[in-house]
mmCIF file of C-alpha atoms in Angstrom:
data_model
loop_
_atom_site.group_PDB
_atom_site.id
_atom_site.type_symbol
_atom_site.label_atom_id
_atom_site.label_comp_id
_atom_site.label_asym_id
_atom_site.label_seq_id
_atom_site.Cartn_x
_atom_site.Cartn_y
_atom_site.Cartn_z
ATOM 1 C CA MET A 1114 -18.569 -0.053 14.022
ATOM 2 C CA LEU A 1115 -14.900 -0.038 14.990
ATOM 3 C CA ILE A 1116 -14.161 3.261 16.717
ATOM 4 C CA ASP A 1117 -10.752 3.877 18.248
ATOM 5 C CA ASN A 1118 -9.817 5.663 21.451
ATOM 6 C CA HIS A 1119 -9.517 8.966 19.535
ATOM 7 C CA ASN A 1120 -13.031 8.667 18.084
ATOM 8 C CA ARG A 1121 -11.832 7.716 14.598
ATOM 9 C CA THR A 1122 -14.035 5.239 12.744
ATOM 10 C CA ILE A 1123 -12.076 2.316 11.272
ATOM 11 C CA ASN A 1124 -13.644 0.909 8.105
ATOM 12 C CA TYR A 1125 -10.614 0.114 5.927
ATOM 13 C CA LEU A 1126 -8.487 -3.028 6.262
ATOM 14 C CA ARG A 1127 -5.150 -3.554 4.561
ATOM 15 C CA LEU A 1128 -4.806 -7.325 4.520
ATOM 16 C CA ALA A 1129 -1.406 -8.798 3.656
ATOM 17 C CA VAL A 1130 -1.467 -12.286 2.172
ATOM 18 C CA THR A 1131 2.296 -12.881 1.981
ATOM 19 C CA ASP A 1132 5.572 -11.314 3.045
ATOM 20 C CA ARG A 1133 7.286 -12.553 -0.129
ATOM 21 C CA CYS A 1134 8.012 -10.518 -3.229
ATOM 22 C CA ASN A 1135 9.600 -11.333 -6.572
ATOM 23 C CA LEU A 1136 11.300 -7.912 -6.738
ATOM 24 C CA ARG A 1137 14.070 -6.632 -4.445
ATOM 25 C CA CYS A 1138 13.425 -2.900 -4.319
ATOM 26 C CA ASN A 1139 16.347 -1.247 -2.575
ATOM 27 C CA TYR A 1140 14.180 1.006 -0.387
ATOM 28 C CA CYS A 1141 12.218 -1.992 0.893
ATOM 29 C CA MET A 1142 14.876 -4.558 1.771
ATOM 30 C CA PRO A 1143 18.603 -5.290 1.543
ATOM 31 C CA SER A 1144 19.917 -6.872 -1.674
ATOM 32 C CA GLU A 1145 20.105 -10.310 -0.038
ATOM 33 C CA GLY A 1146 16.438 -10.040 0.908
ATOM 34 C CA ILE A 1147 15.006 -10.582 4.377
ATOM 35 C CA ASN A 1148 14.262 -13.649 6.443
ATOM 36 C CA PHE A 1149 10.862 -14.550 5.050
ATOM 37 C CA VAL A 1150 8.641 -16.393 7.488
ATOM 38 C CA LYS A 1151 8.004 -20.110 7.140
ATOM 39 C CA ASN A 1152 4.767 -21.120 5.452
ATOM 40 C CA ASP A 1153 3.250 -22.517 8.635
ATOM 41 C CA LYS A 1154 3.433 -19.037 10.170
ATOM 42 C CA LEU A 1155 1.429 -17.486 7.340
ATOM 43 C CA LEU A 1156 -2.326 -17.229 7.603
ATOM 44 C CA THR A 1157 -4.040 -19.834 5.435
ATOM 45 C CA ILE A 1158 -6.679 -18.790 2.913
ATOM 46 C CA GLU A 1159 -9.354 -20.165 5.253
ATOM 47 C CA GLU A 1160 -7.948 -18.122 8.148
ATOM 48 C CA LEU A 1161 -7.784 -14.993 5.979
ATOM 49 C CA GLU A 1162 -11.416 -15.565 5.012
ATOM 50 C CA LYS A 1163 -12.511 -15.987 8.632
ATOM 51 C CA ILE A 1164 -10.645 -12.907 9.855
ATOM 52 C CA SER A 1165 -11.984 -10.834 6.951
ATOM 53 C CA GLU A 1166 -15.574 -11.862 7.571
ATOM 54 C CA ILE A 1167 -15.361 -11.056 11.280
ATOM 55 C CA LEU A 1168 -13.852 -7.645 10.564
ATOM 56 C CA VAL A 1169 -16.612 -6.905 8.043
ATOM 57 C CA GLU A 1170 -19.130 -7.781 10.759
ATOM 58 C CA GLN A 1171 -17.354 -5.225 12.961
ATOM 59 C CA GLY A 1172 -17.656 -2.451 10.394
ATOM 60 C CA ILE A 1173 -14.882 -2.900 7.830
ATOM 61 C CA ASP A 1174 -16.355 -2.219 4.375
ATOM 62 C CA LYS A 1175 -13.151 -1.835 2.350
ATOM 63 C CA ILE A 1176 -10.376 -4.408 2.101
ATOM 64 C CA ARG A 1177 -7.141 -3.861 0.212
ATOM 65 C CA ILE A 1178 -5.103 -6.983 -0.498
ATOM 66 C CA THR A 1179 -1.378 -6.353 -0.113
ATOM 67 C CA GLY A 1180 1.899 -8.212 0.394
ATOM 68 C CA GLY A 1181 4.751 -8.474 -0.287
ATOM 69 C CA GLU A 1182 3.479 -9.098 -3.763
ATOM 70 C CA PRO A 1183 -0.004 -10.656 -3.468
ATOM 71 C CA PHE A 1184 0.207 -12.583 -6.742
ATOM 72 C CA VAL A 1185 3.285 -14.479 -5.545
ATOM 73 C CA ARG A 1186 0.741 -16.464 -3.546
ATOM 74 C CA LYS A 1187 -0.645 -19.185 -5.829
ATOM 75 C CA ASP A 1188 -4.031 -19.411 -4.076
ATOM 76 C CA ILE A 1189 -4.731 -15.668 -3.950
ATOM 77 C CA MET A 1190 -7.630 -15.794 -6.415
ATOM 78 C CA GLY A 1191 -9.481 -18.185 -4.100
ATOM 79 C CA LEU A 1192 -9.489 -15.501 -1.406
ATOM 80 C CA LEU A 1193 -10.601 -12.826 -3.860
ATOM 81 C CA ARG A 1194 -13.456 -15.034 -5.095
ATOM 82 C CA TYR A 1195 -14.581 -15.509 -1.498
ATOM 83 C CA LEU A 1196 -14.353 -11.827 -0.605
ATOM 84 C CA SER A 1197 -16.364 -10.857 -3.661
ATOM 85 C CA GLN A 1198 -19.307 -12.723 -2.090
ATOM 86 C CA VAL A 1199 -19.041 -11.264 1.428
ATOM 87 C CA GLU A 1200 -22.140 -9.237 2.255
ATOM 88 C CA GLY A 1201 -21.372 -5.756 3.539
ATOM 89 C CA LEU A 1202 -17.978 -5.519 1.851
ATOM 90 C CA LYS A 1203 -18.293 -2.584 -0.547
ATOM 91 C CA ASP A 1204 -14.782 -2.337 -1.963
ATOM 92 C CA ILE A 1205 -12.066 -4.906 -2.667
ATOM 93 C CA SER A 1206 -8.824 -3.519 -4.039
ATOM 94 C CA VAL A 1207 -5.307 -4.796 -4.648
ATOM 95 C CA THR A 1208 -1.827 -3.315 -4.408
ATOM 96 C CA THR A 1209 0.668 -5.007 -6.725
ATOM 97 C CA ASN A 1210 3.952 -4.474 -8.539
ATOM 98 C CA ALA A 1211 2.097 -5.614 -11.714
ATOM 99 C CA SER A 1212 4.701 -8.203 -12.694
ATOM 100 C CA LEU A 1213 2.478 -11.243 -12.040
ATOM 101 C CA ILE A 1214 -1.047 -9.870 -12.405
ATOM 102 C CA GLY A 1215 -1.369 -10.470 -16.157
ATOM 103 C CA PRO A 1216 -2.966 -13.957 -16.102
ATOM 104 C CA HIS A 1217 -5.543 -12.793 -13.535
ATOM 105 C CA ILE A 1218 -6.765 -9.556 -15.138
ATOM 106 C CA ASN A 1219 -9.809 -11.091 -16.826
ATOM 107 C CA GLU A 1220 -11.000 -12.812 -13.655
ATOM 108 C CA LEU A 1221 -10.418 -9.719 -11.532
ATOM 109 C CA LYS A 1222 -12.675 -7.815 -13.908
ATOM 110 C CA ALA A 1223 -15.301 -10.580 -13.777
ATOM 111 C CA LEU A 1224 -15.265 -10.454 -9.961
ATOM 112 C CA GLY A 1225 -15.803 -6.699 -10.038
ATOM 113 C CA ILE A 1226 -12.395 -5.927 -8.514
ATOM 114 C CA LYS A 1227 -11.516 -2.760 -10.394
ATOM 115 C CA ASN A 1228 -9.366 -0.734 -7.956
ATOM 116 C CA ILE A 1229 -5.711 -1.587 -8.528
ATOM 117 C CA ASN A 1230 -2.709 0.260 -7.098
ATOM 118 C CA VAL A 1231 0.495 -0.364 -9.033
ATOM 119 C CA SER A 1232 3.806 0.264 -7.288
ATOM 120 C CA LEU A 1233 6.061 1.825 -9.939
ATOM 121 C CA ASP A 1234 8.966 4.025 -8.897
ATOM 122 C CA ALA A 1235 10.381 4.761 -12.352
ATOM 123 C CA ILE A 1236 9.223 5.195 -15.938
ATOM 124 C CA ASN A 1237 12.764 4.783 -17.258
ATOM 125 C CA ARG A 1238 13.939 1.194 -17.763
ATOM 126 C CA GLU A 1239 17.427 1.698 -16.329
ATOM 127 C CA THR A 1240 16.100 3.448 -13.223
ATOM 128 C CA PHE A 1241 13.452 0.759 -12.752
ATOM 129 C CA GLU A 1242 15.964 -2.091 -12.957
ATOM 130 C CA ARG A 1243 18.424 -0.340 -10.649
ATOM 131 C CA ILE A 1244 15.756 0.183 -7.961
ATOM 132 C CA THR A 1245 14.014 -3.209 -8.258
ATOM 133 C CA ARG A 1246 17.212 -5.202 -8.945
ATOM 134 C CA ARG A 1247 15.178 -7.215 -11.439
ATOM 135 C CA ASN A 1248 14.566 -7.286 -15.213
ATOM 136 C CA GLN A 1249 10.775 -6.923 -15.221
ATOM 137 C CA TYR A 1250 10.242 -3.549 -16.873
ATOM 138 C CA ASP A 1251 8.469 -4.733 -20.031
ATOM 139 C CA THR A 1252 6.101 -7.011 -18.113
ATOM 140 C CA VAL A 1253 5.204 -4.354 -15.553
ATOM 141 C CA HIS A 1254 4.722 -1.614 -18.134
ATOM 142 C CA GLY A 1255 2.638 -3.893 -20.372
ATOM 143 C CA ASN A 1256 0.357 -4.990 -17.530
ATOM 144 C CA LEU A 1257 -0.019 -1.401 -16.321
ATOM 145 C CA ILE A 1258 -1.168 -0.169 -19.724
ATOM 146 C CA ARG A 1259 -3.485 -3.168 -20.063
ATOM 147 C CA LEU A 1260 -5.108 -2.448 -16.694
ATOM 148 C CA ILE A 1261 -5.650 1.193 -17.650
ATOM 149 C CA THR A 1262 -7.018 0.502 -21.115
ATOM 150 C CA GLU A 1263 -9.322 -2.270 -19.877
ATOM 151 C CA GLY A 1264 -11.106 0.137 -17.567
ATOM 152 C CA PHE A 1265 -9.591 -0.554 -14.156
ATOM 153 C CA ASN A 1266 -9.337 2.319 -11.685
ATOM 154 C CA VAL A 1267 -5.550 2.478 -11.563
ATOM 155 C CA ARG A 1268 -3.391 4.440 -9.167
ATOM 156 C CA VAL A 1269 0.361 4.424 -9.625
ATOM 157 C CA ASN A 1270 2.328 4.653 -6.378
ATOM 158 C CA PHE A 1271 5.740 6.287 -6.925
ATOM 159 C CA ILE A 1272 8.027 6.595 -3.879
ATOM 160 C CA VAL A 1273 10.398 9.529 -4.385
ATOM 161 C CA LEU A 1274 13.915 8.383 -3.508
ATOM 162 C CA ASP A 1275 16.622 11.013 -3.101
ATOM 163 C CA GLY A 1276 19.390 10.506 -5.638
ATOM 164 C CA GLN A 1277 17.623 7.636 -7.373
ATOM 165 C CA ASN A 1278 14.443 8.500 -9.236
ATOM 166 C CA GLU A 1279 13.565 12.183 -8.849
ATOM 167 C CA GLN A 1280 14.507 12.621 -12.517
ATOM 168 C CA ASP A 1281 11.528 10.382 -13.403
ATOM 169 C CA ILE A 1282 8.877 12.538 -11.691
ATOM 170 C CA ILE A 1283 8.195 14.800 -14.672
ATOM 171 C CA PRO A 1284 8.559 12.058 -17.328
ATOM 172 C CA ILE A 1285 6.002 9.789 -15.635
ATOM 173 C CA LEU A 1286 3.539 12.680 -15.524
ATOM 174 C CA GLU A 1287 4.203 13.298 -19.222
ATOM 175 C CA VAL A 1288 3.679 9.644 -20.164
ATOM 176 C CA MET A 1289 0.532 9.230 -18.086
ATOM 177 C CA LYS A 1290 -1.143 12.504 -19.095
ATOM 178 C CA HIS A 1291 -2.957 10.631 -21.868
ATOM 179 C CA TYR A 1292 -4.613 8.154 -19.473
ATOM 180 C CA PRO A 1293 -7.315 8.445 -16.759
ATOM 181 C CA VAL A 1294 -4.901 7.353 -14.039
ATOM 182 C CA SER A 1295 -3.734 8.833 -10.733
ATOM 183 C CA ILE A 1296 0.012 9.073 -10.111
ATOM 184 C CA ARG A 1297 0.647 9.352 -6.386
ATOM 185 C CA PHE A 1298 4.037 10.456 -5.134
ATOM 186 C CA LEU A 1299 4.932 9.141 -1.690
ATOM 187 C CA GLU A 1300 7.557 10.336 0.712
ATOM 188 C CA GLU A 1301 10.195 7.714 1.499
ATOM 189 C CA MET A 1302 9.661 5.788 4.738
ATOM 190 C CA PRO A 1303 12.205 4.020 6.976
ATOM 191 C CA PHE A 1304 10.814 0.487 6.503
ATOM 192 C CA ASN A 1305 13.701 -0.966 4.524
ATOM 193 C CA GLY A 1306 14.802 -3.906 6.621
ATOM 194 C CA GLY A 1307 17.331 -1.760 8.457
ATOM 195 C CA SER A 1308 19.366 -1.103 5.316
ATOM 196 C CA LYS A 1309 19.223 2.678 5.729
ATOM 197 C CA SER A 1310 18.693 5.042 8.635
ATOM 198 C CA PHE A 1311 17.336 8.578 8.268
ATOM 199 C CA GLN A 1312 15.639 11.135 10.480
ATOM 200 C CA ARG A 1313 14.505 13.515 7.752
ATOM 201 C CA ILE A 1314 13.995 13.473 4.003
ATOM 202 C CA LYS A 1315 14.846 15.880 1.203
ATOM 203 C CA TRP A 1316 11.821 15.027 -0.917
ATOM 204 C CA ASP A 1317 8.911 15.780 1.374
ATOM 205 C CA TYR A 1318 5.486 16.393 -0.138
ATOM 206 C CA LYS A 1319 6.042 20.161 -0.369
ATOM 207 C CA ALA A 1320 9.322 19.726 -2.262
ATOM 208 C CA ILE A 1321 7.658 17.270 -4.651
ATOM 209 C CA LEU A 1322 4.822 19.721 -5.330
ATOM 210 C CA ASP A 1323 7.288 22.580 -5.928
ATOM 211 C CA HIS A 1324 9.211 20.411 -8.402
ATOM 212 C CA ILE A 1325 6.071 19.448 -10.314
ATOM 213 C CA THR A 1326 4.515 22.905 -10.436
ATOM 214 C CA GLU A 1327 7.772 24.461 -11.587
ATOM 215 C CA HIS A 1328 7.338 22.371 -14.760
ATOM 216 C CA PHE A 1329 3.526 22.493 -14.854
ATOM 217 C CA PRO A 1330 2.421 25.863 -13.428
ATOM 218 C CA GLU A 1331 -1.171 25.437 -14.638
ATOM 219 C CA TYR A 1332 -2.771 23.084 -12.141
ATOM 220 C CA ARG A 1333 -5.636 22.939 -9.679
ATOM 221 C CA LYS A 1334 -6.225 21.284 -6.354
ATOM 222 C CA LEU A 1335 -8.941 18.645 -6.279
ATOM 223 C CA GLU A 1336 -11.460 17.911 -3.556
ATOM 224 C CA SER A 1337 -10.465 14.764 -1.629
ATOM 225 C CA PRO A 1338 -12.365 12.591 0.855
ATOM 226 C CA LYS A 1339 -11.689 13.405 4.499
ATOM 227 C CA THR A 1340 -9.990 10.029 5.011
ATOM 228 C CA SER A 1341 -7.739 10.357 1.947
ATOM 229 C CA THR A 1342 -4.022 10.027 2.581
ATOM 230 C CA SER A 1343 -3.243 11.919 -0.624
ATOM 231 C CA ILE A 1344 -3.531 15.612 -1.476
ATOM 232 C CA ASN A 1345 -4.740 15.550 -5.067
ATOM 233 C CA TYR A 1346 -4.225 17.825 -8.071
ATOM 234 C CA GLN A 1347 -4.758 17.943 -11.822
ATOM 235 C CA ILE A 1348 -2.532 19.592 -14.405
ATOM 236 C CA GLU A 1349 -4.319 21.529 -17.114
ATOM 237 C CA GLY A 1350 -4.706 19.437 -20.268
ATOM 238 C CA HIS A 1351 -3.913 16.129 -18.541
ATOM 239 C CA LYS A 1352 -6.397 13.248 -18.339
ATOM 240 C CA SER A 1353 -4.423 11.985 -15.359
ATOM 241 C CA THR A 1354 -4.317 13.419 -11.860
ATOM 242 C CA PHE A 1355 -1.520 13.362 -9.324
ATOM 243 C CA GLY A 1356 -1.443 13.088 -5.574
ATOM 244 C CA LEU A 1357 1.054 13.661 -2.791
ATOM 245 C CA ILE A 1358 1.137 11.277 0.155
ATOM 246 C CA PRO A 1359 2.937 12.655 3.250
ATOM 247 C CA SER A 1360 3.809 9.161 4.488
ATOM 248 C CA PHE A 1361 6.877 10.375 6.400
ATOM 249 C CA SER A 1362 5.487 13.792 7.402
ATOM 250 C CA ARG A 1363 2.281 12.083 8.613
ATOM 251 C CA THR A 1364 -0.123 14.987 8.223
ATOM 252 C CA PHE A 1365 -3.223 12.772 7.843
ATOM 253 C CA CYS A 1366 -3.212 10.893 11.172
ATOM 254 C CA GLY A 1367 -6.229 12.791 12.512
ATOM 255 C CA SER A 1368 -8.533 11.182 9.960
ATOM 256 C CA CYS A 1369 -6.887 7.752 9.715
ATOM 257 C CA ASN A 1370 -9.513 5.052 9.112
ATOM 258 C CA ARG A 1371 -7.300 2.033 8.476
ATOM 259 C CA LEU A 1372 -6.209 -1.131 10.178
ATOM 260 C CA ARG A 1373 -3.495 -3.549 9.040
ATOM 261 C CA VAL A 1374 -3.307 -7.306 9.430
ATOM 262 C CA THR A 1375 0.000 -8.803 8.326
ATOM 263 C CA ALA A 1376 0.440 -12.131 6.568
ATOM 264 C CA THR A 1377 1.370 -13.696 9.908
ATOM 265 C CA GLY A 1378 -1.715 -12.301 11.649
ATOM 266 C CA ASP A 1379 -0.243 -9.312 13.468
ATOM 267 C CA VAL A 1380 -2.683 -6.456 14.007
ATOM 268 C CA ILE A 1381 -0.997 -3.130 13.275
ATOM 269 C CA THR A 1382 -2.998 -0.025 14.134
ATOM 270 C CA CYS A 1383 -0.339 2.383 12.856
ATOM 271 C CA LEU A 1384 2.352 1.787 10.267
ATOM 272 C CA TYR A 1385 4.916 3.317 12.621
ATOM 273 C CA GLY A 1386 3.854 1.336 15.678
ATOM 274 C CA LYS A 1387 4.357 -2.189 16.948
ATOM 275 C CA PRO A 1388 1.831 -5.029 16.548
ATOM 276 C CA LYS A 1389 -1.015 -4.978 19.096
ATOM 277 C CA ALA A 1390 -2.225 -8.586 18.801
ATOM 278 C CA ASN A 1391 -1.693 -11.741 16.775
ATOM 279 C CA LEU A 1392 -4.859 -13.163 15.239
ATOM 280 C CA ARG A 1393 -3.167 -16.317 13.940
ATOM 281 C CA GLU A 1394 -2.493 -17.477 17.482
ATOM 282 C CA ILE A 1395 -6.106 -16.793 18.448
ATOM 283 C CA VAL A 1396 -7.580 -18.505 15.372
ATOM 284 C CA ARG A 1397 -5.394 -21.587 15.852
ATOM 285 C CA GLY A 1398 -5.939 -21.760 19.587
ATOM 286 C CA HIS A 1399 -9.025 -23.025 21.359
ATOM 287 C CA SER A 1400 -10.685 -19.643 20.999
ATOM 288 C CA THR A 1401 -14.107 -18.460 19.934
ATOM 289 C CA GLU A 1402 -15.078 -15.848 17.383
ATOM 290 C CA GLU A 1403 -15.875 -13.611 20.324
ATOM 291 C CA ASP A 1404 -12.254 -13.925 21.505
ATOM 292 C CA LEU A 1405 -11.123 -12.802 18.061
ATOM 293 C CA LYS A 1406 -13.523 -9.853 18.084
ATOM 294 C CA GLN A 1407 -12.395 -8.786 21.550
ATOM 295 C CA ALA A 1408 -8.715 -8.892 20.537
ATOM 296 C CA ILE A 1409 -9.482 -6.621 17.572
ATOM 297 C CA LEU A 1410 -11.522 -4.243 19.734
ATOM 298 C CA LYS A 1411 -8.725 -4.058 22.304
ATOM 299 C CA ALA A 1412 -6.139 -3.279 19.601
ATOM 300 C CA VAL A 1413 -8.319 -0.575 18.043
ATOM 301 C CA GLY A 1414 -9.008 0.859 21.499
ATOM 302 C CA THR A 1415 -5.321 1.501 22.180
ATOM 303 C CA ARG A 1416 -4.250 3.280 18.995
ATOM 304 C CA ALA A 1417 -1.617 5.984 19.029
ATOM 305 C CA LYS A 1418 -2.952 9.427 18.188
ATOM 306 C CA THR A 1419 -0.296 10.054 15.533
ATOM 307 C CA GLY A 1420 2.444 8.205 13.712
ATOM 308 C CA PHE A 1421 5.005 10.160 15.696
ATOM 309 C CA GLU A 1422 3.512 8.916 18.954
ATOM 310 C CA ALA A 1423 3.436 5.369 17.589
ATOM 311 C CA GLN A 1424 7.090 5.614 16.576
ATOM 312 C CA GLU A 1425 8.022 6.073 20.237
ATOM 313 C CA GLU A 1426 7.198 2.380 20.712
ATOM 314 C CA HIS A 1427 10.441 1.611 18.874
ATOM 315 C CA THR A 1428 13.994 2.236 20.018
ATOM 316 C CA GLY A 1429 16.551 3.145 17.381
ATOM 317 C CA VAL A 1430 16.278 2.290 13.703
ATOM 318 C CA PHE A 1431 13.326 0.408 12.239
ATOM 319 C CA ASP A 1432 14.478 -3.071 11.274
ATOM 320 C CA SER A 1433 11.221 -4.013 9.570
ATOM 321 C CA SER A 1434 10.736 -4.270 5.833
ATOM 322 C CA MET A 1435 7.600 -2.909 4.195
ATOM 323 C CA THR A 1436 7.078 -6.366 2.707
ATOM 324 C CA SER A 1437 6.736 -7.858 6.209
ATOM 325 C CA ILE A 1438 4.586 -5.024 7.591
ATOM 326 C CA GLY A 1439 2.048 -5.386 4.812
ATOM 327 C CA GLY A 1440 2.337 -2.402 2.497
#
């Protein structure tokens, strides 16, 4: 098993397959985009397969495929087919903006990949297009409803942005109350390519809960796994549930069980910290599998205790975009 220097077991890998995205969400990157890396710096499908298999050998039993937008990558289904055959891997899931997933839904179901997180920060068309800077509302909404009705375990990730989409919090709960879906409200984070600097946020998880329960006073708290990043609730009469993710407040660090590998091979042990190793360089060098394993063990063995401690590795504003960090 992978156990870090604070005795936390790491069994969950967030594996980015690209830094590219077909949307331009204003909280993620500037309007002109970011400097996407050249293709030769991205891990190949074969390299992603090798790294995944080694990490499963070390104790990872859940892999979430992220980006950027994973389905921008034309060969993504090849990786998912491979992972579906890896012994010891119990859960394969995907985070997507749902704009490009449509043609792959049937195969995802056939492969047994049923856990899909959809990033959707508005239920109103105008708000959606203003945030994403793209005209993809109908496609995203259609694919979301299709995923739900075809039996996928869908979680909607909604980042609450001050002055932009708080008016959509109640409407999205109203729309989704008819479906067995989880709507998870996330605090805004500073990974926007340096386009905005902030030290605190108005819409922390407590403010979001107060806003929701003011409109829906009949609700109950749900039991959540110890490693869950969300605090989960259900409103009386709703098929859906909702969760609050304190991604800026960072209240869940003590039970963190996740590791990130970016599309360029960087190992990130905390979202707020700096990379601890680069697996692409090791895989492409004259190195053995044991070298790769040791690099991973060293990275896991030097994790920050909290996201606040990890943030001290940076000076000044974060200039990274979430699309380059890996979701």
